Amino acid sequence: MELTRRDAAAALAAIGATGGVALGVRRAADERSGGPGGEEVDPAWDGEGLPGDEAVRTAMTAVARTVYPDAVSGIDAFVEAFLDGRLDGSPHGEGIRAAVAEAESAARSWYDAPIADLPPADRDELLRELGADVAGENPGGTTAERVRYYVVNELLLALYSSPTGGELVGIENPQGHPGGAESYRRGPR
Amino acid sequence: MSGAESVGDERSAADIDRTPVPDADVCVVGAGPAGALVADRLAGDREVVILDAGPRFDPADRLARQERAIRPSYGRPDVWGVGGARDAHENAGDRSYPLNHARVKGVGGSTLHWQGMVMRLHEDDFNSGTARGVGPDWPIDYADLRPYYAEAEKELGVAGASDNPYAPPREEPHPMPAFEPSYSDSLFAEACEELGIDMHSVPNARNSEPYDDRSPCVGYGTCQPVCPSGAKYDATVHVERAEAAGATVIDRAPVERLEHDGDDRVTAAVYATPDGERHRQEADAFVVAAGGVETPRLLLMSASDRYPDGLANGSGHVGEFFMDHLFAGAGGTLDEPTRQNHVGFYTSACDQFYDEADAEQAPFKLEFFNYAGPSPVEMALTGDDWGDALLDRLRDGYGDHVAMGGLVEQLPDAESRVTLADDRTDDRGNPVPRIEWTVGDRALDTIERANEIQVSILEELGADVEWVAGPDATGPAYHHMGTTRMSDDPDSGVVDADCRTHDLDNCWIASSSVFPTSGAMNPTLTIAALALRVGDDVASWLAGGS
C-alpha cells in the first residue's frame, strides 16, 4: 500500500502543522536553521552539533523503513513531506532535531556509520539498544524516552493517523484524521 | 507551530487589562456554558463582565491539544491544562472523585472537553418525589422549562430527530437533522429487535450540517476531549457573541470571595489576577456559574460575620447533595468487523427503561457506542514492537469490538457533599474543595439492572462479552450536580425556582448545582435552558421587576 503526499498532508492536518509550509517545497532557509540556541548547522552534517533539516530527513526516513511495516511503500516522499510541516522552528521541531542528533551519535559511536547507512537489522538493533522499544514516550525524559517520542512515535503517529496507514489496520478514517462523517456508517468492504 | 508541546502558555503573564469594569450591571462568575449564555442574553442591553479562573485558550492550539489527546505521554487533564496547585482538591468520601479529569477551567469551561450529548430531562425527573416516591420534586415542571429547552437547542445547535417514543413532548423539530445510525448500530438493531428493545437517535450538540457559521462534523474522532473543527458546540461560541455585543471577559481571574452589604445584596466579586493583585468587580446583579464544585466552594469561601456558614447558606445546604451520573457498561468482541472509532460520538440509544423508575429502581438510559475497543493510532504509540509485528498487533487489537454504555441516576444525599478543606490551600492561598462522594444502593442496584440488559443484547448479538462495568467498577460521568439545590422552601434549598438565592436579592446561580435531582440524562441542555431562564429573570429584575 503506497503512502502518498496526500497521506502526509492528512497526517499534518491531523496532528497540527501551521505556518503555511507548502508540501514538497523545501524552504531555502532549511539548512541555515539552527537549534534553539542558534547553533550553526551543517548541511553536510558530520555528527557534531545539531543536524540540519536534510540530515534529519535522511535519518528519519531511514528509521521509518525500520518502524513501518513492509506493506507500505512511498516512505521517503511521505516522511519528507511530513517533516516539511513539523520542522517549522517550533519547540517540537527542535525536539526532533535534538533526538535525531542523539540517535545519530549513538549510531556513529556504536556502529561507525550514520543511521541511513546501517543495514536494516542494525538500525533495528540500534533503536532497541537506545531503549526506544521499551521506553514510554516523554518529550522531557531520558534519551530513550525522547527518541521514542520525537523519532519512533513521531513516525508512527504520522503513519497511523493517515488514511493509508489507517487502512492497513482496517480504518480509513483513523482518529486524528478529518476523514468526514460518513465512513462510520459504512460496512466493511 | 506544530507538536503537542507547542500549545501556548496561557498562564504566563500577559499585557492584558484585567482591572474591573466600571458601572457594570451584571457580573457573571464563570465562562462555561451557563455563564456564557447568561452573558450573551444580557450583553445587548446591559454592561456585563465575565470573570473566569482559567485562561482564554488560543483556537490555533486545538490540533496540538488533539495530539495531546492521542499521545500517551499526556494525561487527560493535560489536554486543557488542568491540574497543579490552582486545581488542587481533596477526596474524603467512599469513592475517589477524579475532579481534574472532570472539568476544564477557562473560557468555554467544560464544554471544551465534553462529548456534546444534549437530552432533555423527562417529565418525571422534575417530580421525582411525587412520581417515583424518592427525592424532592423540583419547584418547576417540564412545562416551565420546555420553551427554554427549545431555545437552548437552537443556541447550542442540536442535531436530532423525533423518532424517540420515550422522549418528553417537544413542539418542533431539532435545528439540524440527526446523525445517521452507524454501521455498528445496524448490528445492534437486529439483536434489539429480537429482544423487543427499541433503538432511536440521540441529540448531539454537534453540527450534522453547517450551522451558526460553524463547520459540520469532519470526523476527527476526538470529540472528547477536543474538537479541532468547531463542529461540536462549546461555550466560546456564546462568550464571543457576548463580547461582540459589548461584554467584557477577564480571564485568569479566580473569584475568591463575594462581598455583601447589610441589605442582603452582593456588592462585589473579589478576584485575583496573574500579577498577584486583587480587584473588586462591583455590579448590580451577580450570576454565579462556576459549576457544581466551584460554585459551593465560592459561597463557602464568602463567609462573613453576617453569614458565618457561607453566603446564601441560610439553609445549611450549600455543598450538600453532590451528585453525578453513574456509568454502567459492557462490551466484548464479535467475529466480524464492527467499524469502530471513526467518530467520537454515539448515534443510537435506548430510553425504553427510563420511566420504569420508582423508589427502588433509578431512571437509566442505554447507549450504543461507536468507539468500542482501542483506537489503532493510540495503540501504535505504546508497546515494544514496530514494523510488521506492530501492524499484526494493531490488526489483532482493532476491528471487532462492540460496547454499550449507560447512565444511572444517583439520589441526592446530604452526606455526599463539597466542603472546604481544613488545611490545604490552592495557589492563591484559598482552601481547596473537599469532595465526599457517596453512592446509594438504588443507583448500584440499577447499574446491575442496566448491565443485565446490556449483556443480554451483546449475547443476542453473538458477542463474546469481555467486560462489564458494574457496581464495583462504575465511575462518574463528570456531571457535577446538586450542591446548591433549588427549592421553594428557604430551609430546604439554596436557590428559589428562578435560581435566585433565597438569602441575597441580587444573586443567581446558573449551574447544574441547582438540580434537586439529577435524572439520568446528560445535564448540559438543562443547564443551558436554566441559564437562558436566569438571563430573563435577571433582565426583568434589572428593569425594575421583583
mmCIF file of N, CA, C and O in Angstrom, chain B residues 155-203:
data_model
loop_
_atom_site.group_PDB
_atom_site.id
_atom_site.type_symbol
_atom_site.label_atom_id
_atom_site.label_comp_id
_atom_site.label_asym_id
_atom_site.label_seq_id
_atom_site.Cartn_x
_atom_site.Cartn_y
_atom_site.Cartn_z
ATOM 1 N N GLU B 155 -29.687 27.528 20.350
ATOM 2 C CA GLU B 155 -28.459 28.243 20.717
ATOM 3 C C GLU B 155 -27.231 27.347 20.569
ATOM 4 O O GLU B 155 -26.217 27.769 20.021
ATOM 5 N N LEU B 156 -27.338 26.130 21.070
ATOM 6 C CA LEU B 156 -26.184 25.231 21.015
ATOM 7 C C LEU B 156 -26.003 24.633 19.623
ATOM 8 O O LEU B 156 -24.878 24.332 19.217
ATOM 9 N N GLY B 157 -27.124 24.496 18.911
ATOM 10 C CA GLY B 157 -27.084 23.807 17.628
ATOM 11 C C GLY B 157 -27.152 22.313 17.871
ATOM 12 O O GLY B 157 -26.126 21.661 18.078
ATOM 13 N N VAL B 158 -28.372 21.772 17.878
ATOM 14 C CA VAL B 158 -28.545 20.360 18.198
ATOM 15 C C VAL B 158 -29.028 19.605 16.965
ATOM 16 O O VAL B 158 -29.987 20.009 16.307
ATOM 17 N N ALA B 159 -28.331 18.517 16.656
ATOM 18 C CA ALA B 159 -28.739 17.604 15.592
ATOM 19 C C ALA B 159 -29.537 16.486 16.239
ATOM 20 O O ALA B 159 -29.016 15.768 17.091
ATOM 21 N N GLY B 160 -30.790 16.351 15.845
ATOM 22 C CA GLY B 160 -31.616 15.331 16.476
ATOM 23 C C GLY B 160 -32.811 14.995 15.598
ATOM 24 O O GLY B 160 -33.065 15.636 14.585
ATOM 25 N N ALA B 161 -33.552 13.959 16.018
ATOM 26 C CA ALA B 161 -34.738 13.542 15.282
ATOM 27 C C ALA B 161 -35.853 13.269 16.284
ATOM 28 O O ALA B 161 -35.608 13.178 17.484
ATOM 29 N N SER B 162 -37.051 13.142 15.784
ATOM 30 C CA SER B 162 -38.208 12.931 16.661
ATOM 31 C C SER B 162 -38.657 11.479 16.634
ATOM 32 O O SER B 162 -39.847 11.180 16.656
ATOM 33 N N ASP B 163 -37.686 10.578 16.592
ATOM 34 C CA ASP B 163 -38.010 9.155 16.487
ATOM 35 C C ASP B 163 -37.964 8.444 17.834
ATOM 36 O O ASP B 163 -38.067 7.226 17.878
ATOM 37 N N ASN B 164 -37.790 9.202 18.903
ATOM 38 C CA ASN B 164 -37.658 8.586 20.226
ATOM 39 C C ASN B 164 -39.013 8.607 20.936
ATOM 40 O O ASN B 164 -39.447 9.651 21.425
ATOM 41 N N PRO B 165 -39.686 7.465 21.000
ATOM 42 C CA PRO B 165 -41.026 7.462 21.600
ATOM 43 C C PRO B 165 -41.010 7.690 23.102
ATOM 44 O O PRO B 165 -42.064 7.929 23.698
ATOM 45 N N TYR B 166 -39.848 7.622 23.699
ATOM 46 C CA TYR B 166 -39.756 7.768 25.159
ATOM 47 C C TYR B 166 -39.341 9.166 25.586
ATOM 48 O O TYR B 166 -39.307 9.474 26.771
ATOM 49 N N ALA B 167 -39.014 10.023 24.636
ATOM 50 C CA ALA B 167 -38.585 11.383 24.969
ATOM 51 C C ALA B 167 -39.789 12.223 25.374
ATOM 52 O O ALA B 167 -40.922 11.937 24.978
ATOM 53 N N PRO B 168 -39.564 13.242 26.178
ATOM 54 C CA PRO B 168 -40.684 14.115 26.554
ATOM 55 C C PRO B 168 -41.201 14.877 25.341
ATOM 56 O O PRO B 168 -40.507 14.977 24.321
ATOM 57 N N PRO B 169 -42.424 15.399 25.432
ATOM 58 C CA PRO B 169 -43.023 16.061 24.257
ATOM 59 C C PRO B 169 -42.221 17.288 23.839
ATOM 60 O O PRO B 169 -41.680 18.006 24.665
ATOM 61 N N ARG B 170 -42.158 17.476 22.532
ATOM 62 C CA ARG B 170 -41.471 18.650 22.007
ATOM 63 C C ARG B 170 -42.378 19.288 20.960
ATOM 64 O O ARG B 170 -43.247 18.628 20.382
ATOM 65 N N GLU B 171 -42.154 20.554 20.739
ATOM 66 C CA GLU B 171 -43.070 21.327 19.907
ATOM 67 C C GLU B 171 -42.602 21.499 18.477
ATOM 68 O O GLU B 171 -43.365 21.837 17.611
ATOM 69 N N GLU B 172 -41.335 21.257 18.217
ATOM 70 C CA GLU B 172 -40.803 21.475 16.872
ATOM 71 C C GLU B 172 -39.578 20.602 16.680
ATOM 72 O O GLU B 172 -38.998 20.113 17.648
ATOM 73 N N PRO B 173 -39.198 20.385 15.429
ATOM 74 C CA PRO B 173 -38.017 19.533 15.198
ATOM 75 C C PRO B 173 -36.757 20.177 15.760
ATOM 76 O O PRO B 173 -36.699 21.372 16.046
ATOM 77 N N HIS B 174 -35.723 19.358 15.873
ATOM 78 C CA HIS B 174 -34.420 19.891 16.266
ATOM 79 C C HIS B 174 -33.895 20.801 15.161
ATOM 80 O O HIS B 174 -34.299 20.702 14.003
ATOM 81 N N PRO B 175 -32.980 21.672 15.496
ATOM 82 C CA PRO B 175 -32.471 22.625 14.485
ATOM 83 C C PRO B 175 -31.757 21.955 13.308
ATOM 84 O O PRO B 175 -31.723 22.513 12.219
ATOM 85 N N MET B 176 -31.168 20.794 13.543
ATOM 86 C CA MET B 176 -30.471 20.089 12.461
ATOM 87 C C MET B 176 -30.911 18.634 12.451
ATOM 88 O O MET B 176 -31.305 18.101 13.492
ATOM 89 N N PRO B 177 -30.826 17.988 11.276
ATOM 90 C CA PRO B 177 -31.151 16.553 11.247
ATOM 91 C C PRO B 177 -30.163 15.745 12.078
ATOM 92 O O PRO B 177 -28.992 16.125 12.213
ATOM 93 N N ALA B 178 -30.649 14.637 12.605
ATOM 94 C CA ALA B 178 -29.792 13.771 13.432
ATOM 95 C C ALA B 178 -28.687 13.153 12.584
ATOM 96 O O ALA B 178 -28.816 13.008 11.366
ATOM 97 N N PHE B 179 -27.607 12.792 13.239
ATOM 98 C CA PHE B 179 -26.589 11.976 12.579
ATOM 99 C C PHE B 179 -27.198 10.595 12.304
ATOM 100 O O PHE B 179 -27.896 10.042 13.149
ATOM 101 N N GLU B 180 -26.894 10.084 11.134
ATOM 102 C CA GLU B 180 -27.431 8.777 10.749
ATOM 103 C C GLU B 180 -26.840 7.689 11.652
ATOM 104 O O GLU B 180 -25.740 7.835 12.175
ATOM 105 N N PRO B 181 -27.564 6.581 11.812
ATOM 106 C CA PRO B 181 -27.018 5.478 12.622
ATOM 107 C C PRO B 181 -25.717 4.962 12.021
ATOM 108 O O PRO B 181 -25.497 5.025 10.817
ATOM 109 N N SER B 182 -24.883 4.431 12.895
ATOM 110 C CA SER B 182 -23.601 3.876 12.465
ATOM 111 C C SER B 182 -23.777 2.460 11.927
ATOM 112 O O SER B 182 -24.834 1.830 12.103
ATOM 113 N N TYR B 183 -22.710 1.956 11.336
ATOM 114 C CA TYR B 183 -22.738 0.550 10.895
ATOM 115 C C TYR B 183 -22.956 -0.370 12.093
ATOM 116 O O TYR B 183 -23.768 -1.303 12.031
ATOM 117 N N SER B 184 -22.266 -0.100 13.196
ATOM 118 C CA SER B 184 -22.447 -0.994 14.352
ATOM 119 C C SER B 184 -23.844 -0.861 14.941
ATOM 120 O O SER B 184 -24.376 -1.826 15.502
ATOM 121 N N ASP B 185 -24.466 0.309 14.797
ATOM 122 C CA ASP B 185 -25.873 0.426 15.219
ATOM 123 C C ASP B 185 -26.731 -0.591 14.474
ATOM 124 O O ASP B 185 -27.669 -1.175 15.042
ATOM 125 N N SER B 186 -26.410 -0.795 13.199
ATOM 126 C CA SER B 186 -27.224 -1.726 12.407
ATOM 127 C C SER B 186 -27.061 -3.155 12.914
ATOM 128 O O SER B 186 -27.998 -3.960 12.828
ATOM 129 N N LEU B 187 -25.869 -3.467 13.443
ATOM 130 C CA LEU B 187 -25.679 -4.800 14.031
ATOM 131 C C LEU B 187 -26.501 -4.932 15.312
ATOM 132 O O LEU B 187 -27.176 -5.937 15.553
ATOM 133 N N PHE B 188 -26.411 -3.881 16.150
ATOM 134 C CA PHE B 188 -27.191 -3.890 17.391
ATOM 135 C C PHE B 188 -28.697 -3.966 17.097
ATOM 136 O O PHE B 188 -29.458 -4.567 17.861
ATOM 137 N N ALA B 189 -29.120 -3.321 16.023
ATOM 138 C CA ALA B 189 -30.559 -3.232 15.748
ATOM 139 C C ALA B 189 -31.183 -4.613 15.580
ATOM 140 O O ALA B 189 -32.305 -4.859 16.049
ATOM 141 N N GLU B 190 -30.448 -5.506 14.928
ATOM 142 C CA GLU B 190 -31.006 -6.852 14.732
ATOM 143 C C GLU B 190 -31.184 -7.552 16.072
ATOM 144 O O GLU B 190 -32.203 -8.201 16.321
ATOM 145 N N ALA B 191 -30.195 -7.426 16.934
ATOM 146 C CA ALA B 191 -30.281 -8.069 18.252
ATOM 147 C C ALA B 191 -31.400 -7.445 19.081
ATOM 148 O O ALA B 191 -32.166 -8.156 19.750
ATOM 149 N N CYS B 192 -31.481 -6.132 19.045
ATOM 150 C CA CYS B 192 -32.507 -5.455 19.846
ATOM 151 C C CYS B 192 -33.907 -5.802 19.361
ATOM 152 O O CYS B 192 -34.837 -5.955 20.161
ATOM 153 N N GLU B 193 -34.052 -5.962 18.057
ATOM 154 C CA GLU B 193 -35.368 -6.314 17.530
ATOM 155 C C GLU B 193 -35.789 -7.695 18.047
ATOM 156 O O GLU B 193 -36.941 -7.902 18.427
ATOM 157 N N GLU B 194 -34.848 -8.594 18.084
ATOM 158 C CA GLU B 194 -35.148 -9.928 18.609
ATOM 159 C C GLU B 194 -35.607 -9.867 20.058
ATOM 160 O O GLU B 194 -36.452 -10.645 20.489
ATOM 161 N N LEU B 195 -35.031 -8.936 20.809
ATOM 162 C CA LEU B 195 -35.320 -8.858 22.242
ATOM 163 C C LEU B 195 -36.464 -7.897 22.565
ATOM 164 O O LEU B 195 -36.815 -7.720 23.730
ATOM 165 N N GLY B 196 -37.008 -7.237 21.537
ATOM 166 C CA GLY B 196 -38.077 -6.269 21.793
ATOM 167 C C GLY B 196 -37.577 -4.990 22.438
ATOM 168 O O GLY B 196 -38.293 -4.337 23.205
ATOM 169 N N ILE B 197 -36.341 -4.647 22.160
ATOM 170 C CA ILE B 197 -35.748 -3.428 22.726
ATOM 171 C C ILE B 197 -35.648 -2.376 21.631
ATOM 172 O O ILE B 197 -35.145 -2.650 20.530
ATOM 173 N N ASP B 198 -36.138 -1.183 21.928
ATOM 174 C CA ASP B 198 -36.182 -0.121 20.921
ATOM 175 C C ASP B 198 -34.884 0.672 20.887
ATOM 176 O O ASP B 198 -34.338 1.027 21.930
ATOM 177 N N MET B 199 -34.458 0.982 19.673
ATOM 178 C CA MET B 199 -33.325 1.908 19.485
ATOM 179 C C MET B 199 -33.856 3.175 18.809
ATOM 180 O O MET B 199 -34.831 3.129 18.071
ATOM 181 N N HIS B 200 -33.203 4.261 19.078
ATOM 182 C CA HIS B 200 -33.608 5.533 18.471
ATOM 183 C C HIS B 200 -32.401 6.449 18.399
ATOM 184 O O HIS B 200 -31.338 6.155 18.989
ATOM 185 N N SER B 201 -32.565 7.555 17.719
ATOM 186 C CA SER B 201 -31.450 8.507 17.578
ATOM 187 C C SER B 201 -31.188 9.214 18.901
ATOM 188 O O SER B 201 -31.989 9.136 19.836
ATOM 189 N N VAL B 202 -30.063 9.925 18.941
ATOM 190 C CA VAL B 202 -29.745 10.735 20.123
ATOM 191 C C VAL B 202 -29.413 12.154 19.675
ATOM 192 O O VAL B 202 -28.798 12.343 18.628
ATOM 193 N N PRO B 203 -29.811 13.142 20.461
ATOM 194 C CA PRO B 203 -29.473 14.526 20.100
ATOM 195 C C PRO B 203 -28.017 14.854 20.432
ATOM 196 O O PRO B 203 -27.537 14.579 21.530
#
